[in-house]
Structure formats: structure tokens, C-alpha cells
Coordinates of C-alpha atoms in Angstrom, one line a residue:
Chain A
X134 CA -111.0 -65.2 161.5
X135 CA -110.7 -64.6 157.8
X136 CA -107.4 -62.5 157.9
X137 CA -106.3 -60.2 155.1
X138 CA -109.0 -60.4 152.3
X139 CA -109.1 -58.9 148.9
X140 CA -111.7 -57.8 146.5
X141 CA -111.8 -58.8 143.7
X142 CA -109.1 -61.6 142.9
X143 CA -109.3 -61.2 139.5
X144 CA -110.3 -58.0 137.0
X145 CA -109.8 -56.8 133.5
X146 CA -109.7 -52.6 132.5
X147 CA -109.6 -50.6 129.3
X148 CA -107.6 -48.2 129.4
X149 CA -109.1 -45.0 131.0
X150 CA -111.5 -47.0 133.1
X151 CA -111.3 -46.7 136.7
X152 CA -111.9 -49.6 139.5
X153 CA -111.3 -50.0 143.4
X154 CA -109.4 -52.6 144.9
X155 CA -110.8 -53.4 148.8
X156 CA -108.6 -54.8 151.5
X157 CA -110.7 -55.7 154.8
X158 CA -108.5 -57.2 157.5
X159 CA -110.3 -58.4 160.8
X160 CA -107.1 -58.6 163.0
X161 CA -107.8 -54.9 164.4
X162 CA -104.1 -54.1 163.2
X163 CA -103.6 -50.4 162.8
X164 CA -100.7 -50.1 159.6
X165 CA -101.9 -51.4 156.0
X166 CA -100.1 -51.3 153.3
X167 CA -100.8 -51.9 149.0
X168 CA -98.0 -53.3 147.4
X169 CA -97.9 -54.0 143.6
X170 CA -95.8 -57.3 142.2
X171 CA -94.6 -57.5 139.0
X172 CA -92.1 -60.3 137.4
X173 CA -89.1 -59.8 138.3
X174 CA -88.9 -57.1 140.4
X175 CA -89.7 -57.0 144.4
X176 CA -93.2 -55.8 146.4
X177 CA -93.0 -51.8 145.9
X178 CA -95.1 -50.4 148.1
X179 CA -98.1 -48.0 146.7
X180 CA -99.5 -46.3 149.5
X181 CA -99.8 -46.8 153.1
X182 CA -101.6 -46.0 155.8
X183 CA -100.9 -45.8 160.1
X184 CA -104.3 -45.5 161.2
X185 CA -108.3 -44.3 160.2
X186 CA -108.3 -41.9 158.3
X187 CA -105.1 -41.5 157.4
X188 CA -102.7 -42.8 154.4
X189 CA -99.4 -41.6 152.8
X190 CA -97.1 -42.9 149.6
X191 CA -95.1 -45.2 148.9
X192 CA -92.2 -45.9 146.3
X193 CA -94.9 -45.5 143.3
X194 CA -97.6 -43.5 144.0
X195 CA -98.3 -42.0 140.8
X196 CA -101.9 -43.2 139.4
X197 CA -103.1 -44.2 142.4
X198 CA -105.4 -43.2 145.8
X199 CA -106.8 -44.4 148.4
X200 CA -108.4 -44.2 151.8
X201 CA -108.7 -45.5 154.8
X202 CA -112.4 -44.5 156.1
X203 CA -112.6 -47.6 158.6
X204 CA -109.7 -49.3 160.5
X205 CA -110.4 -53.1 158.7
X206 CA -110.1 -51.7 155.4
X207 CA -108.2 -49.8 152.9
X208 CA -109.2 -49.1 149.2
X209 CA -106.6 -48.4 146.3
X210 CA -108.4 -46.3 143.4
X211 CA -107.0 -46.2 140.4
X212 CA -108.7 -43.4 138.5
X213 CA -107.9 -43.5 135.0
X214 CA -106.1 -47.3 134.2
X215 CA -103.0 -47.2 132.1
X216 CA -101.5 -51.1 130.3
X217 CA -98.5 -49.8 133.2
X218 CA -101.1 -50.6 136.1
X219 CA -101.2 -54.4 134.8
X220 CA -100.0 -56.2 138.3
X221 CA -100.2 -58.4 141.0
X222 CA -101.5 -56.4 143.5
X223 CA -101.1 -57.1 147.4
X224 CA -102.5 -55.7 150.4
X225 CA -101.2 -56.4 154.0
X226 CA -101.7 -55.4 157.5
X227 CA -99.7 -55.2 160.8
X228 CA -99.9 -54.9 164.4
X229 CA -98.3 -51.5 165.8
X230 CA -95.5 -52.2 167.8
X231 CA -94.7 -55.7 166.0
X232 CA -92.9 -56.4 162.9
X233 CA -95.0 -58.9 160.9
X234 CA -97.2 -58.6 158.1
X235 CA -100.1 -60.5 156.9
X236 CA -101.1 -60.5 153.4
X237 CA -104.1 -61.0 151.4
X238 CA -104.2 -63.6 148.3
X239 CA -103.9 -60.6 146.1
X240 CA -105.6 -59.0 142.8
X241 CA -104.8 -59.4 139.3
X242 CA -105.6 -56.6 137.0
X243 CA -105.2 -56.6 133.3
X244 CA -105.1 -53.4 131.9
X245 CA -105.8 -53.0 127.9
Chain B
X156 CA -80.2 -45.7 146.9
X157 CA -81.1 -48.4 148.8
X158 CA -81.3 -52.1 147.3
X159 CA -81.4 -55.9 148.0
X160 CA -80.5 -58.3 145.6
X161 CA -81.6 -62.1 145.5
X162 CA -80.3 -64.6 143.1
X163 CA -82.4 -64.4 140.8
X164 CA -81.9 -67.5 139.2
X165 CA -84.1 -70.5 140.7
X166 CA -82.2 -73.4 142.7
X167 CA -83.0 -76.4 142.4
X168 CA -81.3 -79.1 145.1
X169 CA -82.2 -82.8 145.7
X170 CA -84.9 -83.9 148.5
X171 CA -83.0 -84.4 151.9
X172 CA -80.3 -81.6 151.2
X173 CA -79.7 -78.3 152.5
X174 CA -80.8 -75.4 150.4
X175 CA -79.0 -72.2 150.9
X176 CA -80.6 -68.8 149.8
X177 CA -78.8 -65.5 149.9
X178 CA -79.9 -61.6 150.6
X179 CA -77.6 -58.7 150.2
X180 CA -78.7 -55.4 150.6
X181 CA -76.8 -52.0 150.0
X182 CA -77.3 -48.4 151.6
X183 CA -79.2 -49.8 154.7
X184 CA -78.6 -50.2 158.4
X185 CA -81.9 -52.4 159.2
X186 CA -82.8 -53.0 162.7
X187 CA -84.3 -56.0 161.4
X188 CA -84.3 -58.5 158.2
X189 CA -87.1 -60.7 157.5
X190 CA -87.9 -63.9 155.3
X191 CA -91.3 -64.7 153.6
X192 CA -92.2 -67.5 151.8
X193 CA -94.8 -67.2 148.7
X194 CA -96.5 -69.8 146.6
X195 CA -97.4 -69.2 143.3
X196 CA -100.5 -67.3 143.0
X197 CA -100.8 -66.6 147.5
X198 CA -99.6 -63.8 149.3
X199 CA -96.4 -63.9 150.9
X200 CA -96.1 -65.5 154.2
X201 CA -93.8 -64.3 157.4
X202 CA -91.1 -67.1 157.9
X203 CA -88.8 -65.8 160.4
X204 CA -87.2 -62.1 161.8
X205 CA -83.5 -61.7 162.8
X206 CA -82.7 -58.3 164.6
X207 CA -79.2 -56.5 164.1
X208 CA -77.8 -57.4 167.3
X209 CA -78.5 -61.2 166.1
X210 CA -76.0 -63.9 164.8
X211 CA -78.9 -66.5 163.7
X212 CA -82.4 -67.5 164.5
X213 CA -83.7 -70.6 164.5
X214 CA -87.0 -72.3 163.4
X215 CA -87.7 -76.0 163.1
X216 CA -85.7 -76.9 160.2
X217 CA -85.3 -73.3 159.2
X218 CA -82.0 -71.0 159.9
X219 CA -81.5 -67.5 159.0
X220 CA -78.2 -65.7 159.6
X221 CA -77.3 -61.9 159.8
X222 CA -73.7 -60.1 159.2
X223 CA -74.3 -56.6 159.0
X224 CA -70.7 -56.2 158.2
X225 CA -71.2 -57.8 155.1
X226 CA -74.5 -56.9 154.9
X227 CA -76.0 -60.0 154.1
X228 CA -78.3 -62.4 155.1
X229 CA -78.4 -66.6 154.6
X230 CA -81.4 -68.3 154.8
X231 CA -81.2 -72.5 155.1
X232 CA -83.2 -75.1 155.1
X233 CA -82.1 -78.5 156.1
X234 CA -83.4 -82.1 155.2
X235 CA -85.3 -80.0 152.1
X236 CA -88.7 -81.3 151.2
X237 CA -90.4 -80.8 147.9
X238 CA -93.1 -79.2 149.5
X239 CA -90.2 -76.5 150.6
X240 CA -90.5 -75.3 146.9
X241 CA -91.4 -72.0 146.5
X242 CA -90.4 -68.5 146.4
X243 CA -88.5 -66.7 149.4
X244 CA -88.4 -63.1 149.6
X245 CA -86.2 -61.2 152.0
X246 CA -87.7 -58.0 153.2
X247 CA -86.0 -55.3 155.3
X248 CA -87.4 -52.8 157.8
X249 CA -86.1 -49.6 158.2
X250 CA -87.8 -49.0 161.3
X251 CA -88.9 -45.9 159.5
X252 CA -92.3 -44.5 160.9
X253 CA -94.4 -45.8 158.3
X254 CA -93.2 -49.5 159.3
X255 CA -93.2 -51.0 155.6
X256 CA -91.4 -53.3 154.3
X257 CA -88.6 -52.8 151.2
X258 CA -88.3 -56.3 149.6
X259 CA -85.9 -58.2 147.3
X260 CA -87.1 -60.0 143.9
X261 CA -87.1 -63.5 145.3
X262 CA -85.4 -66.8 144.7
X263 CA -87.8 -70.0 143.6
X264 CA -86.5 -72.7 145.1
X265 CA -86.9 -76.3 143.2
X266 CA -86.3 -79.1 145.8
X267 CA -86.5 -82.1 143.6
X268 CA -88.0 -85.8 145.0

């Protein structure tokens, strides 16, 4: 039982590039979540989603898209990198009907 | 709009002591509060969960109280170890129907040997 995973754990864009983040959990929960970390500030959440095949925003949004084709896993696009999109990023995943959230060991991305 | 605010600066407290970590939030009415830990460079991990109708919860050497009067939150942990050292967010849920969390910046705790 691996839990929340995250792919990759580390990357590094020039600006304009695109890349996709992948969040598989094996837990069978129906919410995940993206949630971006940077210093100082709280989690702010990106995008989430209730179920396959559907998703909805967050806080901040704006740059970012993804989908949830499967039930274990939920990609965050980003389609054209800005130096703004350099974060922690976090994925999580919960139960319906319960309150707690598992998280992945999260991505760092360096945009240039 | 709605906020939480952690002291942001780190506390540091001597091994053995009680550290005391504080959440207030503004604008809300949560039906819950909740308290993760996170080490650097890991994901947060769920602590503990005190609803509104709740005084204080309980864990092992963990304690978390709720005033929603005050709207405020304590976290404690007694006989601190250094291995308590980390960061501990407070995250509330506003039972919306996306179910996600809104969380505060964090305060590092520094529990010193």
C-alpha cells in the first residue's frame, strides 16, 4: 500500500515549456486535491476534483489544468511555465464522507 | 475574506517542556479544525481533528483545543521531544462540497535536547 505518490519529485522548466505532474493514490478515495507551497505562505489549493472524470478550481487556478480520467490519479498540466509556477507542489486524497487527507512527498519545479 | 494566521516566527522550547502553538482564523464558522505535522521536504501529515461542538481532543501526548468564540485554536505538546520538531499547520474545513482544506502558513517548532 504505497499511498499518495507523485511523479516526478524533482523537475526544472524554461519558461514556455509545458510538463505534467501525476498523482496516483491506491486508497480508492474519491476527492483529490493539487495544492501548491510556497515560503511563507499556506497550501492554496489549485484544482480539485470529487470523482472520475470530474475536477473544478481552486484558490489559483490560473495557468493550470488537469484531469481526472481514472479514480487513482489526477494530473496537473501546466501548459506554458512562467518563473511564478516555481513551487512546492502537493497532491492529496480523501475518503468521501471523512475528513482526512493523505498527501504525497510532493514535486519541486524550478521554472527559468 | 477568510484567513488563518500562525506565528510565524519558529519556537524553540527545551526537551521535556510543553510547547504551545496557536491558530486564529477570521471570517469562518468551521465545522471542524485540523492539525498536520510536516517535515522538511515530506508532505503534511494528519495529527488530530476537533469538531465545533468540541472543547479539546486528546492524543497521546498531543492536545488540541477549540473556542469558536474566540476563534482560535491551541495545539500542545507535552514532555516535548526533539524529534517533535517540525512544522505544524492548522487547516480548516469549511464543510463546503468540494471538501478541501484552507490552511495557515505554519509554525516550525525547535525543541532543543
Amino acid at each position: 500500500n504505497a499511498g499518495v505518490t507523485q511523479t516526478p519529485k524533482f523537475r526544472v522548466l524554461k519558461t514556455g515549456q509545458s510538463m505534467t505532474l501525476l498523482c496516483a493514490q491506491d486508497m480508492n478515495h474519491e476527492y483529490m486535491y493539487w495544492y501548491r507551497q510556497d515560503p511563507g505562505m499556506g497550501l492554496r489549493l489549485i484544482h480539485y476534483s470529487v470523482g472520475e472524470g470530474t475536477t473544478a478550481k481552486g484558490e489559483v487556478p490560473d495557468g493550470y489544468n488537469v484531469s481526472r480520467l481514472k479514480k487513482q490519479n489526477f494530473l496537473l498540466g501546466l501548459e506554458s511555465a512562467a518563473p511564478s509556477q516555481t513551487s512546492v507542489y502537493f497532491c492529496a486524497s480523501m475518503r468521501a464522507l471523512q475528513e482526512t487527507q493523505y498527501f504525497g512527498p510532493g514535486t519541486r519545479l524550478l521554472v527559468l | 475574506s477568510q484567513k488563518i494566521e500562525q506565528n510565524s516566527e519558529a519556537l524553540n522550547i527545551q526537551e521535556g517542556k510543553t510547547a504551545t502553538l496557536t491558530c486564529n482564523y477570521t471570517n469562518y464558522s468551521p465545522a471542524y479544525l485540523q492539525w498536520y505535522r510536516q517535515d522538511p521536504g515530506r508532505g503534511p501529515v494528519f495529527l488530530l481533528l476537533i469538531r465545533e461542538n468540541e472543547k479539546e481532543k486528546r492524543k497521546e501526548r498531543l492536545k488540541v483545543t477549540f473556542d469558536t468564540t474566540l476563534k482560535q485554536s491551541l495545539f500542545h505538546i507535552t514532555a516535548s521531544q526533539p524529534a517533535d520538531s517540525a512544522t505544524y499547520l492548522c487547516a480548516l474545513d469549511m464543510f463546503t462540497g468540494r471538501r478541501a482544506l484552507t490552511f495557515g502558513s505554519g509554525t516550525r517548532l525547535q525543541v532543543q535536547p
